[in-house]
Coordinates of C-alpha atoms and ligand atoms in Angstrom, one line a residue:
Chain C
M19 CA 26.7 11.7 92.0
L20 CA 25.1 13.3 89.0
E21 CA 25.0 12.1 85.5
V22 CA 23.7 14.1 82.5
D23 CA 23.5 11.9 79.4
H24 CA 22.8 13.5 76.0
L25 CA 20.2 15.8 77.7
N26 CA 18.0 17.7 75.3
K27 CA 15.2 20.0 76.3
V28 CA 12.8 21.8 74.0
Y29 CA 10.1 24.1 75.4
D30 CA 7.1 24.1 73.1
S31 CA 4.4 26.4 74.4
H32 CA 2.0 28.8 72.7
G33 CA 3.4 28.1 69.3
R34 CA 6.9 29.2 70.4
R35 CA 9.6 26.5 70.2
V36 CA 12.7 27.1 72.2
E37 CA 15.6 24.6 72.3
A38 CA 16.9 25.5 75.8
I39 CA 19.4 22.6 75.9
G40 CA 20.9 21.1 72.8
D41 CA 23.0 18.1 73.8
L42 CA 24.6 18.0 77.2
T43 CA 26.7 15.3 78.7
F44 CA 28.8 15.4 81.9
T45 CA 29.2 13.6 85.2
V46 CA 29.7 15.0 88.6
P47 CA 31.4 12.4 90.9
E48 CA 30.3 11.9 94.5
G49 CA 31.3 14.8 96.8
Q50 CA 32.5 17.1 94.1
F51 CA 31.9 20.9 94.1
A52 CA 31.1 21.7 90.5
C53 CA 30.3 25.1 89.1
V54 CA 28.3 25.6 85.9
V55 CA 28.8 28.9 84.1
G56 CA 27.2 30.1 80.9
P57 CA 25.6 33.2 79.4
S58 CA 22.2 34.2 80.5
G59 CA 19.4 32.2 78.8
C60 CA 21.7 29.2 78.0
G61 CA 19.5 26.8 79.9
K62 CA 21.2 26.7 83.3
T63 CA 18.0 26.8 85.2
T64 CA 16.5 24.3 82.9
L65 CA 19.4 21.9 83.5
L66 CA 18.9 22.3 87.2
R67 CA 15.2 21.8 87.2
T68 CA 15.7 18.7 85.1
L69 CA 18.2 17.3 87.6
A70 CA 15.7 18.1 90.4
G71 CA 13.0 16.1 88.7
L72 CA 10.8 19.2 88.3
L73 CA 11.0 19.0 84.5
P74 CA 11.0 16.0 82.2
P75 CA 13.8 15.9 79.5
T76 CA 12.8 16.0 75.9
S77 CA 15.3 13.4 75.2
G78 CA 18.4 11.9 76.9
E79 CA 18.3 11.3 80.6
V80 CA 19.7 12.5 83.9
Q81 CA 20.6 10.3 86.9
V82 CA 21.0 11.4 90.5
L83 CA 22.6 9.0 93.0
R84 CA 22.7 6.3 90.2
R85 CA 18.9 6.4 89.7
R86 CA 17.2 7.8 86.6
V87 CA 15.3 10.9 87.6
T88 CA 11.5 10.7 86.9
E89 CA 10.4 12.7 89.9
P90 CA 12.1 14.8 92.6
P91 CA 14.7 12.4 94.0
A92 CA 15.1 11.7 97.7
G93 CA 18.2 13.2 99.3
L94 CA 18.4 16.2 96.9
A95 CA 17.9 19.8 97.9
V96 CA 17.6 22.9 95.8
V97 CA 18.3 26.5 96.6
F98 CA 16.2 28.4 94.0
Q99 CA 17.2 31.5 92.1
E100 CA 14.0 33.2 93.5
Y101 CA 15.0 32.3 97.1
G102 CA 12.7 35.0 98.6
R103 CA 9.7 33.3 97.0
S104 CA 10.8 29.9 98.0
L105 CA 10.2 30.6 101.7
F106 CA 6.7 30.3 103.2
P107 CA 5.7 33.8 104.3
W108 CA 3.2 32.4 106.8
L109 CA 5.9 30.3 108.6
R110 CA 8.5 31.6 110.9
V111 CA 12.1 31.1 109.9
R112 CA 12.5 28.1 112.1
D113 CA 9.3 26.5 110.8
N114 CA 10.5 27.1 107.3
V115 CA 13.7 25.2 108.0
E116 CA 11.8 22.4 109.8
L117 CA 9.0 21.9 107.3
P118 CA 10.9 19.4 105.0
L119 CA 12.0 17.5 108.2
R120 CA 8.4 17.3 109.3
A121 CA 7.5 15.8 105.9
Q122 CA 10.2 13.2 106.6
R123 CA 8.5 12.4 110.0
I124 CA 11.6 13.3 112.0
A125 CA 10.9 13.6 115.7
K126 CA 10.3 17.0 117.1
A127 CA 13.4 17.2 119.3
R128 CA 15.7 16.1 116.5
R129 CA 14.0 18.6 114.1
R130 CA 14.7 21.4 116.5
E131 CA 18.3 20.3 116.9
L132 CA 18.9 20.1 113.1
A133 CA 17.2 23.5 112.5
D134 CA 19.2 25.2 115.3
E135 CA 22.5 23.8 113.9
A136 CA 21.7 24.8 110.4
L137 CA 20.6 28.3 111.4
A138 CA 23.8 28.7 113.5
A139 CA 25.9 27.5 110.6
V140 CA 24.6 30.3 108.4
G141 CA 24.9 32.9 111.1
L142 CA 21.2 33.3 111.9
A143 CA 21.2 31.7 115.4
G144 CA 18.8 34.4 116.8
T145 CA 16.3 34.8 114.1
G146 CA 14.3 31.6 114.3
S147 CA 11.1 33.3 115.4
A148 CA 11.2 36.0 112.7
Y149 CA 9.1 35.8 109.6
P150 CA 11.1 35.7 106.3
W151 CA 9.7 39.0 105.1
Q152 CA 11.1 40.7 108.2
L153 CA 14.6 39.8 107.0
S154 CA 16.9 41.4 104.3
G155 CA 17.5 39.6 101.0
G156 CA 20.8 38.2 102.1
M157 CA 19.3 36.9 105.3
Q158 CA 16.4 35.3 103.4
Q159 CA 19.0 33.6 101.2
R160 CA 20.7 32.2 104.2
V161 CA 17.4 30.9 105.5
A162 CA 17.0 29.0 102.2
I163 CA 20.5 27.7 102.6
A164 CA 19.8 26.7 106.2
R165 CA 16.8 24.8 105.1
A166 CA 18.8 22.9 102.6
I167 CA 21.5 22.1 105.2
A168 CA 19.1 20.9 107.8
Y169 CA 17.6 18.5 105.2
Q170 CA 21.0 16.8 105.1
P171 CA 21.0 16.2 101.4
R172 CA 23.5 14.1 99.5
V173 CA 23.1 16.3 96.5
L174 CA 22.7 20.1 96.6
L175 CA 21.7 22.2 93.6
M176 CA 22.1 25.9 93.7
D177 CA 20.8 28.3 91.0
E178 CA 22.6 31.6 90.9
P179 CA 21.9 32.0 94.6
F180 CA 23.9 35.2 95.1
A181 CA 22.9 37.1 92.0
A182 CA 20.7 39.5 93.9
V183 CA 22.8 40.3 97.1
D184 CA 25.3 43.0 97.7
A185 CA 29.0 42.4 97.2
Q186 CA 30.0 42.0 100.9
T187 CA 27.1 39.6 101.7
R188 CA 28.0 37.7 98.6
A189 CA 31.6 37.2 99.7
D190 CA 30.4 36.0 103.1
L191 CA 27.9 33.6 101.5
E192 CA 30.5 32.2 99.2
D193 CA 32.7 31.3 102.1
L194 CA 29.7 29.9 103.9
I195 CA 28.9 27.6 101.0
R196 CA 32.5 26.4 100.8
S197 CA 32.5 25.5 104.5
V198 CA 29.1 23.8 104.3
W199 CA 30.2 21.7 101.4
Q200 CA 33.4 20.7 103.3
R201 CA 31.5 19.8 106.4
L202 CA 28.6 17.9 104.8
G203 CA 30.5 16.2 102.0
V204 CA 27.6 16.7 99.6
T205 CA 27.8 16.6 95.9
L206 CA 27.3 20.2 94.9
L207 CA 26.2 21.7 91.6
F208 CA 26.4 25.5 91.7
V209 CA 25.0 27.5 88.8
T210 CA 26.3 31.0 88.2
H211 CA 26.9 33.5 85.5
D212 CA 29.8 35.0 87.4
I213 CA 33.2 33.7 86.3
D214 CA 35.1 34.8 89.4
E215 CA 32.6 33.2 91.6
A216 CA 32.8 29.9 89.7
V217 CA 36.6 29.8 89.9
Y218 CA 36.7 30.8 93.5
L219 CA 34.1 28.3 94.7
G220 CA 34.5 25.1 92.6
Q221 CA 36.8 22.2 92.2
R222 CA 35.7 22.3 88.6
V223 CA 34.0 24.7 86.2
V224 CA 31.8 23.4 83.4
I225 CA 31.3 26.1 80.8
L226 CA 28.1 26.0 78.7
S227 CA 27.7 27.4 75.3
A228 CA 24.9 29.7 74.2
A229 CA 21.8 27.9 72.9
P230 CA 21.6 25.2 71.6
T231 CA 23.5 24.4 74.7
R232 CA 26.4 22.0 75.0
V233 CA 29.5 21.7 77.1
A234 CA 32.0 24.2 75.7
D235 CA 34.8 23.5 78.2
D236 CA 35.4 21.6 81.4
L237 CA 38.2 22.9 83.7
D238 CA 39.7 21.5 86.8
I239 CA 40.3 24.2 89.4
D240 CA 43.5 23.1 91.1
L241 CA 43.5 25.8 93.7
P242 CA 44.2 24.8 97.3
A243 CA 41.2 23.5 99.3
D244 CA 41.6 26.3 101.9
R245 CA 40.3 29.4 100.1
D246 CA 40.2 32.9 101.2
Q247 CA 38.6 36.0 99.6
L248 CA 41.9 37.9 99.7
T249 CA 44.7 35.5 99.2
T250 CA 42.9 33.1 96.8
R251 CA 41.7 35.9 94.5
A252 CA 45.3 37.4 94.5
D253 CA 46.8 34.0 93.7
P254 CA 48.4 34.0 90.1
R255 CA 46.8 30.6 89.5
F256 CA 43.4 32.1 90.2
T257 CA 44.0 34.9 87.7
E258 CA 45.2 32.4 85.1
L259 CA 42.2 30.2 85.5
R260 CA 39.7 33.0 85.4
S261 CA 41.3 34.3 82.3
R262 CA 40.9 30.9 80.7
V263 CA 37.2 30.7 81.6
Y264 CA 36.7 34.2 80.4
A265 CA 38.4 33.6 77.1
Q266 CA 36.4 30.4 76.6
I267 CA 33.1 32.3 77.2
Q268 CA 34.1 35.0 74.8
K269 CA 34.8 32.4 72.2
V270 CA 31.4 30.8 72.9
K271 CA 29.7 34.1 72.4
A272 CA 31.6 35.1 69.3
D273 CA 31.3 31.7 67.6
P274 CA 28.0 30.2 68.4
P275 CA 27.6 26.6 67.3
G276 CA 25.6 26.3 64.1
K277 CA 22.0 25.2 64.5
E278 CA 21.6 21.8 62.9
G279 CA 18.5 20.6 61.0
Chain P
M7 CA -3.2 58.1 113.9
T8 CA -4.0 57.9 117.6
L9 CA -6.7 55.6 118.9
L10 CA -8.8 58.6 120.0
R11 CA -8.8 60.2 116.6
R12 CA -9.6 56.9 114.9
T13 CA -12.5 56.3 117.3
L14 CA -13.8 59.8 116.7
L15 CA -13.5 59.4 112.9
A16 CA -15.2 56.0 112.9
L17 CA -18.1 57.1 115.2
G18 CA -18.5 60.6 113.8
L19 CA -20.9 59.8 110.9
P20 CA -23.1 57.3 112.7
V21 CA -23.5 59.6 115.7
L22 CA -24.3 62.5 113.3
L23 CA -26.9 60.5 111.4
V24 CA -28.6 59.3 114.6
A25 CA -28.7 62.8 115.9
V26 CA -30.3 64.1 112.6
W27 CA -32.8 61.2 112.7
W28 CA -33.6 62.0 116.4
W29 CA -34.1 65.6 115.7
A30 CA -36.0 65.3 112.4
S31 CA -38.4 62.6 113.8
A32 CA -38.9 64.2 117.2
G33 CA -42.6 64.6 118.0
S34 CA -43.6 62.8 114.7
T35 CA -47.3 62.0 114.4
D36 CA -46.8 60.0 111.2
F37 CA -48.0 56.5 112.0
Y38 CA -45.5 54.8 109.7
R39 CA -42.5 57.0 110.7
P40 CA -42.5 57.2 114.4
A41 CA -40.0 59.3 116.4
L42 CA -36.7 57.7 117.1
S43 CA -37.4 58.0 120.8
T44 CA -40.5 55.9 120.3
I45 CA -38.6 53.3 118.3
L46 CA -35.9 53.0 121.0
A47 CA -38.6 52.7 123.7
A48 CA -40.1 49.9 121.6
F49 CA -36.7 48.3 121.2
A50 CA -36.4 47.9 124.9
D51 CA -40.0 46.6 125.2
T52 CA -39.8 44.3 122.2
W53 CA -36.4 42.6 122.6
T54 CA -36.9 41.0 126.0
W55 CA -35.0 37.9 126.9
D56 CA -38.0 35.8 126.0
R57 CA -38.1 37.3 122.6
V58 CA -34.4 36.9 122.1
R59 CA -34.7 33.3 122.9
A60 CA -37.7 32.8 120.7
D61 CA -36.6 34.7 117.6
V62 CA -33.0 36.0 117.8
L63 CA -31.2 32.9 118.9
P64 CA -32.9 30.6 116.3
S65 CA -32.0 33.1 113.6
L66 CA -28.4 33.2 114.7
A67 CA -28.2 29.5 115.0
R68 CA -29.4 29.0 111.4
L69 CA -27.1 31.7 110.2
A70 CA -24.1 30.1 112.0
A71 CA -25.0 26.6 110.7
G72 CA -25.6 27.7 107.1
Y73 CA -22.4 29.9 107.1
L74 CA -20.2 27.2 108.5
L75 CA -21.6 24.7 106.1
A76 CA -20.8 27.1 103.2
L77 CA -17.3 27.8 104.6
T78 CA -16.3 24.2 104.9
G79 CA -18.0 23.0 101.7
G80 CA -16.8 26.0 99.7
V81 CA -13.2 25.7 100.9
A82 CA -13.1 21.9 100.4
L83 CA -14.5 22.1 96.9
G84 CA -12.4 25.1 96.1
V85 CA -9.2 23.4 97.0
L86 CA -10.2 20.4 94.9
I87 CA -11.1 22.5 91.9
G88 CA -8.2 25.0 92.3
G89 CA -5.7 22.2 92.7
N90 CA -6.6 20.2 89.7
R91 CA -7.0 21.5 86.1
H92 CA -9.2 18.6 85.0
V93 CA -11.6 18.9 87.9
R94 CA -11.9 22.6 87.1
A95 CA -12.6 22.1 83.4
F96 CA -15.2 19.5 84.3
L97 CA -17.1 21.4 87.0
E98 CA -16.8 25.0 85.9
P99 CA -19.8 25.2 83.6
L100 CA -22.2 23.7 86.1
L101 CA -20.9 26.0 88.9
E102 CA -21.4 29.0 86.6
F103 CA -25.0 28.0 86.1
L104 CA -25.7 27.3 89.8
R105 CA -24.1 30.6 90.8
A106 CA -26.4 32.6 88.5
I107 CA -29.5 31.4 90.4
P108 CA -30.7 34.1 92.9
P109 CA -30.8 32.3 96.2
P110 CA -34.3 33.4 97.3
V111 CA -35.8 31.6 94.3
L112 CA -34.5 28.4 95.8
V113 CA -36.5 28.8 99.0
P114 CA -39.7 27.4 97.6
V115 CA -37.8 24.7 95.8
F116 CA -35.9 23.6 98.9
I117 CA -39.2 23.7 100.9
L118 CA -40.6 21.2 98.4
L119 CA -37.6 19.0 98.7
S120 CA -36.8 19.2 102.4
G121 CA -39.8 20.7 104.2
V122 CA -40.2 24.0 106.0
G123 CA -37.9 23.1 108.9
D124 CA -34.6 24.5 109.9
R125 CA -32.7 22.3 107.5
T126 CA -34.2 24.1 104.6
K127 CA -33.2 27.5 105.9
V128 CA -29.7 26.3 106.7
L129 CA -29.4 24.8 103.2
V130 CA -30.7 28.0 101.5
I131 CA -28.3 30.2 103.5
A132 CA -25.4 27.9 102.7
F133 CA -26.3 27.7 99.0
G134 CA -26.7 31.5 98.8
C135 CA -23.4 32.4 100.4
V136 CA -21.1 29.6 99.3
W137 CA -20.2 31.2 95.9
P138 CA -17.8 33.9 96.9
I139 CA -16.1 31.5 99.2
L140 CA -15.8 28.8 96.5
L141 CA -14.7 31.1 93.7
N142 CA -12.1 32.9 95.9
T143 CA -10.7 29.7 97.2
V144 CA -10.3 28.4 93.6
E145 CA -8.5 31.5 92.5
G146 CA -6.4 31.6 95.7
V147 CA -5.3 28.0 95.2
R148 CA -4.6 28.5 91.5
G149 CA -2.6 31.6 92.2
R150 CA -0.2 29.9 94.6
D151 CA 3.5 30.8 94.0
E152 CA 5.1 28.3 91.6
V153 CA 8.4 28.6 93.4
L154 CA 6.7 27.4 96.6
S155 CA 5.1 24.6 94.7
D156 CA 8.5 23.5 93.4
T157 CA 9.9 23.8 96.9
C158 CA 7.2 21.4 98.1
R159 CA 8.0 19.0 95.3
T160 CA 11.8 19.0 95.8
Y161 CA 11.6 18.6 99.5
R162 CA 8.9 16.0 99.1
I163 CA 6.4 17.9 101.2
G164 CA 3.1 16.2 100.4
G165 CA -0.3 15.1 101.9
G166 CA -1.6 17.1 104.8
L167 CA 1.4 19.3 105.1
R168 CA 1.1 20.4 101.5
L169 CA -2.6 20.9 101.8
W170 CA -2.2 23.1 104.8
H171 CA 1.0 24.9 104.2
L172 CA 0.9 25.3 100.4
L173 CA -2.7 25.2 99.2
L174 CA -4.8 26.6 102.1
R175 CA -2.3 29.1 103.4
S176 CA -1.6 30.4 99.9
A177 CA -5.3 30.8 99.4
S178 CA -6.1 32.2 102.8
P179 CA -6.2 35.9 101.9
R180 CA -8.6 35.2 99.1
I181 CA -10.6 32.8 101.3
V182 CA -11.0 35.6 103.9
T183 CA -12.2 38.0 101.2
G184 CA -14.8 35.5 100.0
A185 CA -15.8 34.7 103.6
R186 CA -16.4 38.3 104.3
Q187 CA -18.7 38.8 101.3
A188 CA -20.4 35.5 102.2
L189 CA -21.2 36.7 105.7
A190 CA -23.2 39.7 104.3
I191 CA -25.1 37.5 101.9
A192 CA -25.8 34.9 104.6
L193 CA -27.5 37.5 106.7
I194 CA -29.7 38.7 103.8
V195 CA -30.6 35.1 102.8
M196 CA -31.4 34.3 106.5
V197 CA -33.9 37.1 106.7
I198 CA -35.5 36.4 103.4
S199 CA -35.9 32.7 104.1
E200 CA -37.5 33.5 107.4
M201 CA -39.9 35.9 105.8
I202 CA -41.0 33.3 103.3
A203 CA -41.3 30.3 105.4
A204 CA -40.8 30.3 109.2
D205 CA -42.7 30.5 112.5
N206 CA -39.9 32.2 114.3
G207 CA -36.7 34.2 113.7
L208 CA -35.9 37.8 113.1
G209 CA -37.2 38.0 109.5
F210 CA -40.4 36.4 110.6
A211 CA -40.8 38.8 113.6
V212 CA -40.2 41.9 111.5
L213 CA -42.8 40.8 109.0
Q214 CA -45.3 40.0 111.8
F215 CA -44.8 43.4 113.4
Q216 CA -45.4 45.1 110.0
R217 CA -48.6 43.0 109.4
G218 CA -49.8 43.7 112.9
F219 CA -49.2 47.5 112.5
Q220 CA -46.7 47.4 115.4
I221 CA -44.7 50.0 113.5
P222 CA -42.2 51.0 116.2
A223 CA -41.5 47.4 117.0
M224 CA -40.9 46.7 113.2
W225 CA -38.4 49.6 113.1
S226 CA -36.7 48.2 116.2
G227 CA -36.3 44.9 114.4
V228 CA -34.6 46.6 111.5
L229 CA -32.3 48.3 113.9
L230 CA -31.5 45.1 115.6
L231 CA -30.6 43.4 112.3
G232 CA -28.3 46.3 111.5
L233 CA -26.6 46.0 114.9
I234 CA -26.1 42.2 114.4
G235 CA -24.6 42.9 111.0
V236 CA -22.1 45.4 112.4
L237 CA -21.2 43.1 115.3
L238 CA -20.6 40.2 112.9
A239 CA -18.4 42.4 110.7
W240 CA -16.3 43.5 113.7
G241 CA -15.9 39.9 114.9
F242 CA -14.9 39.0 111.4
R243 CA -12.3 41.7 111.2
W244 CA -10.8 40.6 114.6
A245 CA -10.5 37.0 113.4
E246 CA -9.0 38.1 110.1
R247 CA -6.3 40.2 111.8
R248 CA -5.3 37.2 113.8
M249 CA -5.2 34.7 110.9
L250 CA -3.6 36.9 108.3
G251 CA -1.0 38.6 110.4
W252 CA 1.8 37.4 108.1
Y253 CA -0.1 38.8 105.1
Y254 CA -0.5 42.3 106.4
G255 CA 3.0 42.3 107.8
Q256 CA 4.4 41.3 104.4
R257 CA 2.4 43.9 102.5
A258 CA 3.4 46.6 105.0
G259 CA 7.1 45.6 104.5
R260 CA 6.8 45.9 100.8
R261 CA 5.3 49.4 101.0
E262 CA 8.2 50.5 103.1
W263 CA 10.7 49.7 100.4
Ligands
ADP306 N1 8.8 27.5 81.0 C1 9.4 27.9 79.8 N2 8.7 27.9 78.7 C2 9.3 28.4 77.5 N3 10.5 28.7 77.4 C3 11.3 28.7 78.5 C4 10.8 28.3 79.8 N4 11.7 28.4 80.7 C5 12.8 28.8 80.1 N5 12.6 29.0 78.8 C6 13.5 29.5 77.7 O1 14.6 28.6 77.7 C7 15.8 29.2 77.6 C8 16.7 28.9 78.8 O2 16.2 29.4 80.0 P1 16.9 29.2 81.4 O3 17.0 27.7 81.7 O4 16.0 29.9 82.4 O5 18.3 29.9 81.2 P2 19.3 30.5 82.3 O6 18.9 29.9 83.6 O7 20.7 29.9 81.8 O8 19.3 31.9 82.2 C9 15.5 30.7 77.5 O9 15.5 31.1 76.2 C10 14.1 30.8 78.1 O10 13.4 31.9 77.5
MG307 MG1 18.4 31.0 85.4

């Protein structure tokens, strides 16, 4: 459960004032898979960091699991855009996955079990003893996802997680995320700038405007729950939805909301 | 490169220099510049087991104590300063000043404050060599990856796990760099402190030989100090390879791409 209530965020550093988020309000109910799309620089990462408790809002507030966020909330995991840098290079893959569990004082046997399960779920069963820098970008991304899964979060935030991987890996990872979400029943907020990806993955797509950011549109994705790279993407309904999102984004770009004040 | 070629390359220059020294000094009648053969003979006569126990071991013990003190103190203080902006702003001017003091100057001061015993020498060694460790730790901790910091925050990794896996491991390549510089300084300060105030130790022995006109023995002491320096550097490199395996692996991987 996520609530964003009149969120506003202004960066003010070194004499440069940037209104990254204008006025944002939306709610993601428990267990929903919501995608957020918007042009580059519209404040998607800022929104996510605010939800994760890494950044205080300038005004307004955000709630995670019905509690106002003032610090990183328990039960929330993040897969960062810079996933490669989010792995500890001095820890083997398995230890990377286990570290958050150690911080929670989970017993060693249980940690191993959770890490093994998570690594198997992302198709990395045999790589526990490798170092992250020995893996390809796509594999590193899967380690970051495995770490989030093993943590058993109730809320999962992902920031353009597939922006830097090749097309085939990307399709695999998309299906992986769908199945993880279905299995864990987490509330998932997935940030992307890729329209097709948003429509393919989510139950809902929230479209953000360019800065000063607000919600430009909010679409239900009424595609069947069982999705498949071939059939879903060929589905006329898919094409229709993606055209609507596309048109909406074009409108946002062509007709930026006027700056007040 | 094969091991053989590497060994030949590494040993080539030292062997050449020793050969030149041997040849140039052979049959020397200059009292202050004895033949290398004379020095080597003196080496065997001088550095007997009794002598090692009387002079070398005390020196090495003081070196080890001073160095370890600097290492623990420097890293602890460095983490504290590097991890907190306010502590850094508060302590930096004082540290800049202390760092600028040449360590040998402190020997007489420390003698006044804590006597001529081993404690003084250990403290002077520690004070002299702590700076590269401290400054590198501060920079290493400050330079930690912010995505890793955010990862620790979101997964609520704190306390000892954060200290070890985020702060210390991030800083470890820098800490090792500082520790290597510190080792060389520690050896220098050890010798100087023993020359100024000691009744045993390598620095003391070399000075005694020189004052007693035992010139070959003096040269053999210099040789021994050089050897100790080389052995310490080798030991250091071995430990470094073991501790920073991930670091060299990661860098090698980047170069390949
Ligand atoms: N730490 C920061 N300091 C100042 N400005 C920032 C900072 N982070 C982001 N911004 C600015 O805020 C805006 C939104 O950034 P971001 O949230 O990263 O957008 P997105 O993730 O949608 O590309 C951009 O104009 C960016 O330059
Ligand atoms: Mg971003």
